[in-house]
Each structure stands twice: as C-alpha cells, then as structure tokens.
Short mmCIF file of C-alpha atoms in Angstrom, two decimals:
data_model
loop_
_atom_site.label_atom_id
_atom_site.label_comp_id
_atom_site.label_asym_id
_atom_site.label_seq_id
_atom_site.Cartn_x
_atom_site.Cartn_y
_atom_site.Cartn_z
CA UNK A 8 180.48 2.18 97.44
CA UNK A 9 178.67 0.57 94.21
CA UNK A 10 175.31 1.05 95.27
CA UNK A 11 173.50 3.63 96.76
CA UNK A 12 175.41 6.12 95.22
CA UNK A 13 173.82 10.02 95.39
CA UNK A 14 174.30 10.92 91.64
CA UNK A 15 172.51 14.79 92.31
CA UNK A 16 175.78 16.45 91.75
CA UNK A 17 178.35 15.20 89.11
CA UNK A 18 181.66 16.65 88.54
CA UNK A 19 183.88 16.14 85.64
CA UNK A 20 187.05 18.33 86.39
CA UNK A 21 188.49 19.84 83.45
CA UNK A 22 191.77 22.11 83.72
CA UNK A 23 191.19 24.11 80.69
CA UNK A 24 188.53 25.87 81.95
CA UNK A 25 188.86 25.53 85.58
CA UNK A 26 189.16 29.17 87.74
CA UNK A 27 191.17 27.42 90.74
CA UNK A 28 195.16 27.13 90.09
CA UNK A 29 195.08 23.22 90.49
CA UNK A 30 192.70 20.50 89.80
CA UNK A 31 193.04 19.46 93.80
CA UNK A 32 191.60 23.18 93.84
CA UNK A 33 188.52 22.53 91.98
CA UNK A 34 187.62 19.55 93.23
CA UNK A 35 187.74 20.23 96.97
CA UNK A 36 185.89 23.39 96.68
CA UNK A 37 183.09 21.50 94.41
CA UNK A 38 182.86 18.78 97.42
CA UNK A 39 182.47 21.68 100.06
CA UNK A 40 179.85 22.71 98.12
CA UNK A 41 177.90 19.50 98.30
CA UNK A 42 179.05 17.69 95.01
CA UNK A 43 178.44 14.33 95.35
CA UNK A 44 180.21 12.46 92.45
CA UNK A 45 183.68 13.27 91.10
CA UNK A 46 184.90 12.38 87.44
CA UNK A 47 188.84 12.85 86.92
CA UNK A 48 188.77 13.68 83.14
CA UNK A 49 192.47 14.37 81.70
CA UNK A 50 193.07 14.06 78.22
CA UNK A 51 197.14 15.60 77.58
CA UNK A 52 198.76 14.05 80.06
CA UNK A 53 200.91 11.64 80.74
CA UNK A 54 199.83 8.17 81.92
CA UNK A 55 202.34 8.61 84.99
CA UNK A 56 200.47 12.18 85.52
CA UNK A 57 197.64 11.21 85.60
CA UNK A 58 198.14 7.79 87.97
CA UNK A 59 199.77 10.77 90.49
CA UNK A 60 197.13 13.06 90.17
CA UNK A 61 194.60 10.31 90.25
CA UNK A 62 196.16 9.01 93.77
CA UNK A 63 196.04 12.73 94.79
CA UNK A 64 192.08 13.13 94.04
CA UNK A 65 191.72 10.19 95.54
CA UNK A 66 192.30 11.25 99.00
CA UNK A 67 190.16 14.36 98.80
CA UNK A 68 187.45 12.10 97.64
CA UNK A 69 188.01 9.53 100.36
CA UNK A 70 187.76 12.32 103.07
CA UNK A 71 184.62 13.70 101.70
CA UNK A 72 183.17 9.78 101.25
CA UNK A 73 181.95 11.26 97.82
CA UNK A 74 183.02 7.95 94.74
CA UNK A 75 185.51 8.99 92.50
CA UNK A 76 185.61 8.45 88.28
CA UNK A 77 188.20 8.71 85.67
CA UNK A 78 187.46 9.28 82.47
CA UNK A 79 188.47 6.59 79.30
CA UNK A 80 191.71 5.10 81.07
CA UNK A 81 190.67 1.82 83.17
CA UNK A 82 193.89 1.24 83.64
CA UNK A 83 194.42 4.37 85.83
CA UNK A 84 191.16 3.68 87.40
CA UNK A 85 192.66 0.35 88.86
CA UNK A 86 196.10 2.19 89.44
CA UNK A 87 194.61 4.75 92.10
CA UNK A 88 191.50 2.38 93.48
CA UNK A 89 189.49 4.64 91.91
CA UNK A 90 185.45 3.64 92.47
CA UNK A 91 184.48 4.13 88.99
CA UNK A 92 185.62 4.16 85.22
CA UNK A 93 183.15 5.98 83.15
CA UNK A 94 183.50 5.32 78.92
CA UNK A 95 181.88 7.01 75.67
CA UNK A 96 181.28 5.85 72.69
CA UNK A 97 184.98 5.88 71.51
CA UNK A 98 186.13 4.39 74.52
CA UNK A 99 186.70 0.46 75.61
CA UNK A 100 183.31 -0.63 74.75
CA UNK A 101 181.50 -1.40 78.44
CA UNK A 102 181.49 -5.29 77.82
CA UNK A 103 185.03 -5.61 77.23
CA UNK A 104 185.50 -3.27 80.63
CA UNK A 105 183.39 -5.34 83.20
CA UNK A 106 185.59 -8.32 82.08
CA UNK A 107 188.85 -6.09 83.01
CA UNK A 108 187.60 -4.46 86.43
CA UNK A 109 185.92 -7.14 88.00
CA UNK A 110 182.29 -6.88 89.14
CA UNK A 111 182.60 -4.65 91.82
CA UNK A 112 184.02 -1.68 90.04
CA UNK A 113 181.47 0.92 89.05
CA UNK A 114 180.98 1.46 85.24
CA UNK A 115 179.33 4.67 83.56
CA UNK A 116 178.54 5.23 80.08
CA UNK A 117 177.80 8.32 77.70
CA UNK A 118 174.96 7.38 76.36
CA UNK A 119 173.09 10.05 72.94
CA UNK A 120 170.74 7.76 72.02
CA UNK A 121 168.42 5.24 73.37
CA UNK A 122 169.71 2.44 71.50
CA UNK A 123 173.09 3.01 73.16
CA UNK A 124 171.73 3.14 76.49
CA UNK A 125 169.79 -0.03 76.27
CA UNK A 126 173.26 -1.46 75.17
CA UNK A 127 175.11 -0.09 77.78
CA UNK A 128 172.66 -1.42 80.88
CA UNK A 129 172.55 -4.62 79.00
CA UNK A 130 176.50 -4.86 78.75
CA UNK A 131 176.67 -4.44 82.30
CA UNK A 132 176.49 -0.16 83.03
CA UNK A 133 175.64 1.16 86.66
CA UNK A 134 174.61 4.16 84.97
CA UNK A 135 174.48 6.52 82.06
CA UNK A 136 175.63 10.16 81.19
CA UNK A 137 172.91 10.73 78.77
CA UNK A 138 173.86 14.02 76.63
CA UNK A 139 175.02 16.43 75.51
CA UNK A 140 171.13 18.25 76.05
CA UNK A 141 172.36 21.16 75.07
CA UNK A 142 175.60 22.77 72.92
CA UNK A 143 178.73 23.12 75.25
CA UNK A 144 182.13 24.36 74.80
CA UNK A 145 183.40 21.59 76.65
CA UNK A 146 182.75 19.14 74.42
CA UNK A 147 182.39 19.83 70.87
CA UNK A 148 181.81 16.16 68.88
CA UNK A 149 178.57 15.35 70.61
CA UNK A 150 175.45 15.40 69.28
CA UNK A 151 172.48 16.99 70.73
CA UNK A 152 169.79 14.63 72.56
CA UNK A 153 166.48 15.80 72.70
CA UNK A 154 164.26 16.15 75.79
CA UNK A 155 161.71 13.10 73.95
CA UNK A 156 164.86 11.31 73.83
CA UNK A 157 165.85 11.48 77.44
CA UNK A 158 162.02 10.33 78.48
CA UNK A 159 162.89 7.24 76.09
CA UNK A 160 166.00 6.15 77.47
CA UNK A 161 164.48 7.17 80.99
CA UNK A 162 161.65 4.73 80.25
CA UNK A 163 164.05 1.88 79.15
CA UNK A 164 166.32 1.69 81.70
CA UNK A 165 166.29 0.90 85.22
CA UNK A 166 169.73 2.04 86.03
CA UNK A 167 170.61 5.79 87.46
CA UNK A 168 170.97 8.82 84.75
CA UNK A 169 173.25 11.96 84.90
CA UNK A 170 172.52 14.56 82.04
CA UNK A 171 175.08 16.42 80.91
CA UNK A 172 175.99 19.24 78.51
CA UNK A 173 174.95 22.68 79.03
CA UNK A 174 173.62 21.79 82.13
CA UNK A 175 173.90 25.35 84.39
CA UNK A 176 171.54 26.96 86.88
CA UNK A 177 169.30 28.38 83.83
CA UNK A 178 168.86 24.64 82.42
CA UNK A 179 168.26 22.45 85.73
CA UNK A 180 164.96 22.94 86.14
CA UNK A 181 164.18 21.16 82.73
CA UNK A 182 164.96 18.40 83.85
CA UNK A 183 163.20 18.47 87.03
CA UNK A 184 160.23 15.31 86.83
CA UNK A 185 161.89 13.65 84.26
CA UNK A 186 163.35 10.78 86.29
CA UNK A 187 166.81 11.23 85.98
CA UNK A 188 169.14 11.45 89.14
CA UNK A 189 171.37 14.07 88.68
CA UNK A 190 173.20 16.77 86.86
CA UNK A 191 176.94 16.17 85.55
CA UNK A 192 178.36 19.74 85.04
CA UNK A 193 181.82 21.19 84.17
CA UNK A 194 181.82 25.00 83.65
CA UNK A 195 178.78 25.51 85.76
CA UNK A 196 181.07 24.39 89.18
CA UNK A 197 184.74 24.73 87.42
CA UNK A 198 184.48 27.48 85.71
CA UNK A 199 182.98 29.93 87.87
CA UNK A 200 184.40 32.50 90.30
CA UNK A 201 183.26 30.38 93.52
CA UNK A 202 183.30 26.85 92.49
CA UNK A 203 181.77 25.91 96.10
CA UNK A 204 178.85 28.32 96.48
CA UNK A 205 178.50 27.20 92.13
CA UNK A 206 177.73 23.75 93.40
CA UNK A 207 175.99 24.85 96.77
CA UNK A 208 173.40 26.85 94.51
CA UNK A 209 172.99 23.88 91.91
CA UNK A 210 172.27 21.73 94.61
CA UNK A 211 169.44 23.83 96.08
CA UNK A 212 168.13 24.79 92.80
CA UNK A 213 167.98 21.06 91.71
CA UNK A 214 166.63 20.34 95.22
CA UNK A 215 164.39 22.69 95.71
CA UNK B 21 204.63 -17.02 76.20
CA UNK B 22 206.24 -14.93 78.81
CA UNK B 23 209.56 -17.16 78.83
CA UNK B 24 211.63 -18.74 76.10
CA UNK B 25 211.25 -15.75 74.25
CA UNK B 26 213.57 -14.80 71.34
CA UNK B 27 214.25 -11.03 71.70
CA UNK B 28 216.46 -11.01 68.87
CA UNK B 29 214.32 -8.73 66.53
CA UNK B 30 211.87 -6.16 68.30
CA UNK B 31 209.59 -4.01 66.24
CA UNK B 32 208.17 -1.05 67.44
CA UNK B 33 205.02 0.04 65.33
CA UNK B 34 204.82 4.26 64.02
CA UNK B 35 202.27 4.83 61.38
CA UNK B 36 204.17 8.14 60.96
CA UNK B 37 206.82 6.49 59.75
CA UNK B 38 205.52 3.55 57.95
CA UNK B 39 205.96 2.66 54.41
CA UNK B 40 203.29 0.73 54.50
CA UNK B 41 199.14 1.45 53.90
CA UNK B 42 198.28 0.21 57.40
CA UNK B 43 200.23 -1.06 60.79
CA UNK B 44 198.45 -4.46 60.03
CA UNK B 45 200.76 -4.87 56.70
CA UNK B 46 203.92 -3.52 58.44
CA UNK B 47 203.63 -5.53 61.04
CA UNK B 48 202.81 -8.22 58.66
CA UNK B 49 205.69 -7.82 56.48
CA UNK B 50 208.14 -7.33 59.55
CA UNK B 51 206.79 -11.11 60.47
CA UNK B 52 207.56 -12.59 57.39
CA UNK B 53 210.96 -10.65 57.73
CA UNK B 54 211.33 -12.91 61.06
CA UNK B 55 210.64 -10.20 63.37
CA UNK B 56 210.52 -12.32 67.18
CA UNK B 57 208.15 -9.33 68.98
CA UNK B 58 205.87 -6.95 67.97
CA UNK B 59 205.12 -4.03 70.19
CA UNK B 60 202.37 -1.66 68.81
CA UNK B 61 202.51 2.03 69.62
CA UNK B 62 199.44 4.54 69.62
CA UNK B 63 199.81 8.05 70.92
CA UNK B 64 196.87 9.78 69.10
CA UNK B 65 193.95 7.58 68.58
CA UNK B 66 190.95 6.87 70.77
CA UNK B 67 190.94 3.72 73.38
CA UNK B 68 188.27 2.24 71.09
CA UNK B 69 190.35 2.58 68.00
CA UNK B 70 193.28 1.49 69.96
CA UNK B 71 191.35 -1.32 71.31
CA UNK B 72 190.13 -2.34 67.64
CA UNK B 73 193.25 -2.18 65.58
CA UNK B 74 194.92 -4.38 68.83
CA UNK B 75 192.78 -7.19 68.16
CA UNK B 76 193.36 -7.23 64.86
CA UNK B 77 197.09 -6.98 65.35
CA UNK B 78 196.49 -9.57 67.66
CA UNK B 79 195.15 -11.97 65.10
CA UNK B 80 198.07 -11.29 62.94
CA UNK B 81 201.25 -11.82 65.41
CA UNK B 82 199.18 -14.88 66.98
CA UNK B 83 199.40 -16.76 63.18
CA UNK B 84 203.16 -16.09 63.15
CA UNK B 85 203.22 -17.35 67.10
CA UNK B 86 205.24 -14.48 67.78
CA UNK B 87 204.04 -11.55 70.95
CA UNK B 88 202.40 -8.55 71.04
CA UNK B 89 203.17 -5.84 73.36
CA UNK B 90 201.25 -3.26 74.05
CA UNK B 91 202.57 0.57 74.73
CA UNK B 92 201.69 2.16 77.68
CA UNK B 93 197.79 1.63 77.83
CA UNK B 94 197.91 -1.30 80.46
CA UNK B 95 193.55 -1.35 79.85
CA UNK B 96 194.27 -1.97 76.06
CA UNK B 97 196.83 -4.60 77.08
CA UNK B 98 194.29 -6.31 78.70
CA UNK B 99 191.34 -5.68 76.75
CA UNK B 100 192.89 -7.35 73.68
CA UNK B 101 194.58 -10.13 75.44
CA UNK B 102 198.13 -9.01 74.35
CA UNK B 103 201.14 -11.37 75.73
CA UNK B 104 202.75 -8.11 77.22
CA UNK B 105 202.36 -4.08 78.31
CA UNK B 106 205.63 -1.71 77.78
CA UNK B 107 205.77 1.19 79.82
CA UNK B 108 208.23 4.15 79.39
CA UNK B 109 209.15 6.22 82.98
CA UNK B 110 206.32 8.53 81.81
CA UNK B 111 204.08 6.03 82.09
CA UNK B 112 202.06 3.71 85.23
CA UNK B 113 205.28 2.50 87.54
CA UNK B 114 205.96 -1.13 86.86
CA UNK B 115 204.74 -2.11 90.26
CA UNK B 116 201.49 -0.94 90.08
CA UNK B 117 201.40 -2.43 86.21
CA UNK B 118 202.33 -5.64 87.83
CA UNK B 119 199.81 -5.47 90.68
CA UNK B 120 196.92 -5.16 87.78
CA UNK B 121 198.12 -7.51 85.34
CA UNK B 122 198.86 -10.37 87.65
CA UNK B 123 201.77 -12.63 87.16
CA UNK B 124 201.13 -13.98 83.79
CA UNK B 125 201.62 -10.96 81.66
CA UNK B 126 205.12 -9.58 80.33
CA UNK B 127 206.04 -6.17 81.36
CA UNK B 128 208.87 -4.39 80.16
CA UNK B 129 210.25 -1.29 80.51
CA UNK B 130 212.11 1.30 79.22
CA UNK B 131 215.71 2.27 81.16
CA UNK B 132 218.18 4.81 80.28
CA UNK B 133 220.23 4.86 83.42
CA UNK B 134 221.80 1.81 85.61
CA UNK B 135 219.40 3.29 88.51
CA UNK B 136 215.83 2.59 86.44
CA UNK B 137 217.14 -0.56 85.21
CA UNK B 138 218.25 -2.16 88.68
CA UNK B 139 214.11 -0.83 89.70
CA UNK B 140 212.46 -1.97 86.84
CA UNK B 141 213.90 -5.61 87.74
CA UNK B 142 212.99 -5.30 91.14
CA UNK B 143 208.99 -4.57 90.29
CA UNK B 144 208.59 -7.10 88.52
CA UNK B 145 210.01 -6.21 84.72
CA UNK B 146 210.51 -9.52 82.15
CA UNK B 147 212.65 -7.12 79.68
CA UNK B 148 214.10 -4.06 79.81
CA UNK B 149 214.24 -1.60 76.45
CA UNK B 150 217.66 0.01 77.06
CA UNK B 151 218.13 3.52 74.86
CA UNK B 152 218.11 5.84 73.29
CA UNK B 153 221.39 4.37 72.37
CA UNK B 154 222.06 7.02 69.93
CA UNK B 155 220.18 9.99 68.49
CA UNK B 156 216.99 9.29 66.57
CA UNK B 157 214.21 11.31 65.17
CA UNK B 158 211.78 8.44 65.97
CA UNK B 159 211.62 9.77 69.66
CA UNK B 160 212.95 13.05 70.35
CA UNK B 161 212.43 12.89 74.39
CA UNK B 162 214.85 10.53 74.95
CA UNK B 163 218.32 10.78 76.57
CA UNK B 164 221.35 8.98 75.28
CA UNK B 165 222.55 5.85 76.99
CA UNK B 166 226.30 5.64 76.48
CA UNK B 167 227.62 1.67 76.03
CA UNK B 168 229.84 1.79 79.35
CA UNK B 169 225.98 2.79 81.02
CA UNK B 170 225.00 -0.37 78.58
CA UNK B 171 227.33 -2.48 79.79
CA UNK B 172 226.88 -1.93 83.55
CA UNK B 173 223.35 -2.52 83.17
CA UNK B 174 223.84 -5.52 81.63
CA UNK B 175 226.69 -6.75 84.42
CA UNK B 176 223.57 -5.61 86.46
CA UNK B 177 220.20 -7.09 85.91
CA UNK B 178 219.35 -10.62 84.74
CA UNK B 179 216.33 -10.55 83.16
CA UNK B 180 216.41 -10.01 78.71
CA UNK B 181 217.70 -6.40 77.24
CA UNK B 182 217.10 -5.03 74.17
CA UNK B 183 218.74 -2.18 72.85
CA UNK B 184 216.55 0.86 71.24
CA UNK B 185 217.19 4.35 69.46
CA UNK B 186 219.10 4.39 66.51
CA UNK B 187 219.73 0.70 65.79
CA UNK B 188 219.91 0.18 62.49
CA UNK B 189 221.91 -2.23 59.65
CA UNK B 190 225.19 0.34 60.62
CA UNK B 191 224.80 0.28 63.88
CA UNK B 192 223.83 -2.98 65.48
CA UNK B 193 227.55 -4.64 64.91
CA UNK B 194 228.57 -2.38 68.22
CA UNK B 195 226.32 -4.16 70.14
CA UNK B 196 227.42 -7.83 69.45
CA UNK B 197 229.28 -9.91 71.87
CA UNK B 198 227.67 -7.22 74.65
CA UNK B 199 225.33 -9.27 76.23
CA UNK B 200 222.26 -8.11 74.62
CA UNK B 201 218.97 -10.01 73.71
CA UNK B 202 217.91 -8.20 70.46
CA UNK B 203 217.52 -4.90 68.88
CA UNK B 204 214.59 -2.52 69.24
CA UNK B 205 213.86 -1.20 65.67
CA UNK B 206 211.36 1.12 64.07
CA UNK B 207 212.43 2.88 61.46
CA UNK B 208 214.97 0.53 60.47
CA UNK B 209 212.05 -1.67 59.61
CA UNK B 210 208.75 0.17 59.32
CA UNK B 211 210.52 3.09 57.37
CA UNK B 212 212.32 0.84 54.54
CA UNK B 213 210.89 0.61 51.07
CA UNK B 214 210.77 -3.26 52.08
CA UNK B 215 209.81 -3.72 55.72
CA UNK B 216 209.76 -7.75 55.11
CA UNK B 217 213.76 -7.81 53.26
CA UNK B 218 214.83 -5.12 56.01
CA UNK B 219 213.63 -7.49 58.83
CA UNK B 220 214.94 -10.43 57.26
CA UNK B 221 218.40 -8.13 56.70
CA UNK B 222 219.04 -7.13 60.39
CA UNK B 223 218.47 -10.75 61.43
CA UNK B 224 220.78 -12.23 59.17
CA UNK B 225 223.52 -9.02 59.95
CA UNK B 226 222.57 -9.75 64.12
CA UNK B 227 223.29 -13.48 64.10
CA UNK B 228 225.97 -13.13 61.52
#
C-alpha cells in the first residue's frame, strides 16, 4: 500500500463540521465520490473511541482499497492496522515515529515552511501536507504559506505533496502546474450538503 | 525492570494539583521521598510536549533506578523508552497494547470490578491499579471499589495490585495485611507542602 499511492483527493474527517450524522457517514460518501486518501482526525475522544472508530473506518477503507491515516496518535494507527500516521509540528517528531512503526508504515507530515519539509523527507516522510495556503476555520494556529513557498518546498523535495487549508472548488485551480499531487480538504467534502458529488466535482475540477 | 519490582509507593503525576513549579521537581522530590514508581499523567498537552517532558522525566526516574509509566498514550510510551504504559478501560484494550509493545514492556491497568481484573490478567497485564477505593476529587469518573470487591480480586489474580483513589496517611492502614503491593497516590504526595517528607511519610506509615 506504501507506494503508489493516488494522493489527488485527501480527506481529513472532522465531526464538528461534518453534514452526515456519523463519521462512517462522511467518509463512505467522500470514497463514492472518488476520494482517494482518508485521514481519521479526532481530537476529544477517548483513546478506546477512537481505536473503535478507527477499526470501524478501517473496513470502509479496506472495501474501497483507498489507505487510511490517523491523525497525531501512532499508537491508534498500529491498534487498527491503519496504513498511515500523519504528524504536525506539535506532534511525535517524524524521526522518533519511523523508529516506532517500522519501515513499512506510511508517514505524513504538515509541513509551513521549507525548512520543515526538507526535515521531514530527510527524517524519513512519504509525504507532506504543505499548508495552510489559505485561512480556514478548521484549523486556526497555522500560519499561512505562500504560493513562492510551495514552489520552494516543491523544488526540494522528491516526495508526494498534499496542500491543504482553504482548499475548495474556487482555490484548486491555483494549484494546478505547481507539482504537487493532490488536494487535502475538510469542509469542501464534509461540510457540504452532498459530500459525494463535493468530492466527485473536486476531482473533475482538479482533473480536468 | 518489568519484574522484581517494589510497588510499595506509586505516584501518579497532576500538575493541577502539584505543589511544586514543574512535574520534573515533584517527581523529583517524591524520589527522594522513596517513591518505587512513577507514572506520569498528561490529559491536555500536545504529543510533542508529552513526548518532551517524558524524556526528561525519563532522565530523572532512570538516576533514582526507579520506573516510569506512561498514561494511556502507548506511542509516547514508546517514543521515550518508558519501562511501562497504564491504560484505564477508556483507553486501547490491554491486548492490543500488548500486541504493540511486545513482551518486554509493563502494562498495567486500571480495574474496578472482579470481572476487568480477572481480563486484564488474561491480556497480558503486569499490575493492576485497583480503585477508586474511596471518593476523590483527583478523578471524578471513577466508581468506588468496595474492600470485599478488593479482596476477591486479590483471592483472584496473581500478578501485583496497587490500590488507588483516596489513599492517603488516614487511609492506607485499611489496606494492610490485605494482600496488596503498594498504594497509588497523587495528591497525597504531589499536593503536600513537602512532596519529598510526604513520600518518605506514607512509606514509613505502609511498612510500619
């Protein structure tokens, strides 16, 4: 599952803002729409919780063959068998995580700066969220990155990049030419009325 | 580590309760009090501060050749190479904590009914924490375990019990002669005006 991954669609689920009643919900109808990562982000939980939701995603994943990600807690990504643990900057720092999951596990990193992304790559990343690009709701202590930004850490590295942060239907095509493989999104799939045809149209207007 | 240890004292870190500046001098003051275990316990920090403060923890209870356990974040167990992981019923099931840990690490886990405790053995637990054994504003989620529940877990199980919840200099003499391994303490320590002469107090009272 490591390699070879299709990073054009990138999913972080996020209940607080989600329109379907569960997270299950959400993150079958974002598959059926073509979404081709998933990152299981849960922040007020408990660690039991979140292992038993984590085993629950799991098995949508798995049926859709799409890799799933959970957000900060390697632990729970080892619980379920998740295929990827994905850290920021106040997270276990990426070194200290390849030593816990083993080589095969895949490893993302948020990455606002290109000094962090070199870092990351170098301490072992498969790839980078590189954001936010623009101001969010979802996420309120990041710092902006600028487009020259994105072109430097593009330039540096040779693993994949996901933006992310304000990234909706109005904002996609910015980023078409840059390099980067993908779009990580939250309210533009979770938050709308039709999660699937959300994530159908982002894929087509990314594609297109 | 994991066997031949000495249970007797059992500190459970809470910067909302310490006396203290920082959890490195309460632990460090509990250690000169002959505390035997130090479990440190982080509900509302980030993994990297978690992680960070561990290892310096780490550094600390490794000088006084006593263990660290870590509370519920099995990742920052391993990250920081702590001798041992707690986990409440809230948190990852011991089996699966076993299954990532491996053999060599000390799990225990919290039991407030014969049922858990009789489980907890049978995945894999080193120790049980048995409580709340009486009312105590240090965790308000807890149930109370009454000493005829005490006692039948302890005809039940083989493996080390302390008792939690409530143990303090008035309390602990009900638990002598019951089979017991130590006492589970945090306010009785970390809450005192002298965490080092309250350590060194309930030792002296416990093997009186």
């Amino acid at each position: 599952m490591k390699h070879g991954i299709d990073y054009s669609l990138y999913l972080c689920t996020d209940r607080r803002l989600m329109t379907s009643a569960t997270i299950e919900e959400s993150v079958e109808a974002a598959l059926k729409g073509g979404t081709t990562v998933i990152q299981l982000r849960e922040k007020d939980c408990s660690s039991k919780e979140f292992y038993e939701l984590g085993l629950r995603v799991k098995k949508i994943t798995a049926a859709y063959h799409v890799p799933l990600i959970i957000n900060d807690r390697v632990d729970i990504a080892l619980a379920v068998h998740a295929d990827g643990v994905h850290v920021g900057q106040g997270d276990l720092p990426c070194k200290v995580v390849r030593e816990i999951v083993g080589p095969d596990m895949l490893i993302g990193v948020s990455a606002a700066t290109l000094s962090e992304a070199v870092q990351a790559e170098k301490d072992g990343a498969d790839y980078l969220g590189v954001g936010a690009m623009y101001a969010t709701n979802t996420k309120t202590d990041t710092r902006p990155v600028s487009m020259e930004e994105l072109l430097k850490i593009r330039a540096a590295v040779n693993i994949p990049i996901v933006v992310i942060g304000g990234i909706n239907r109005n904002t996609l095509g910015n980023f078409k030419g840059t390099g980067v493989d993908g779009l990580a999104v939250v309210s533009a799939i979770v938050a709308q009325p039709d999660p699937e045809a959300a994530a159908r149209e982002l894929l087509r207007l990314w594609k297109a």
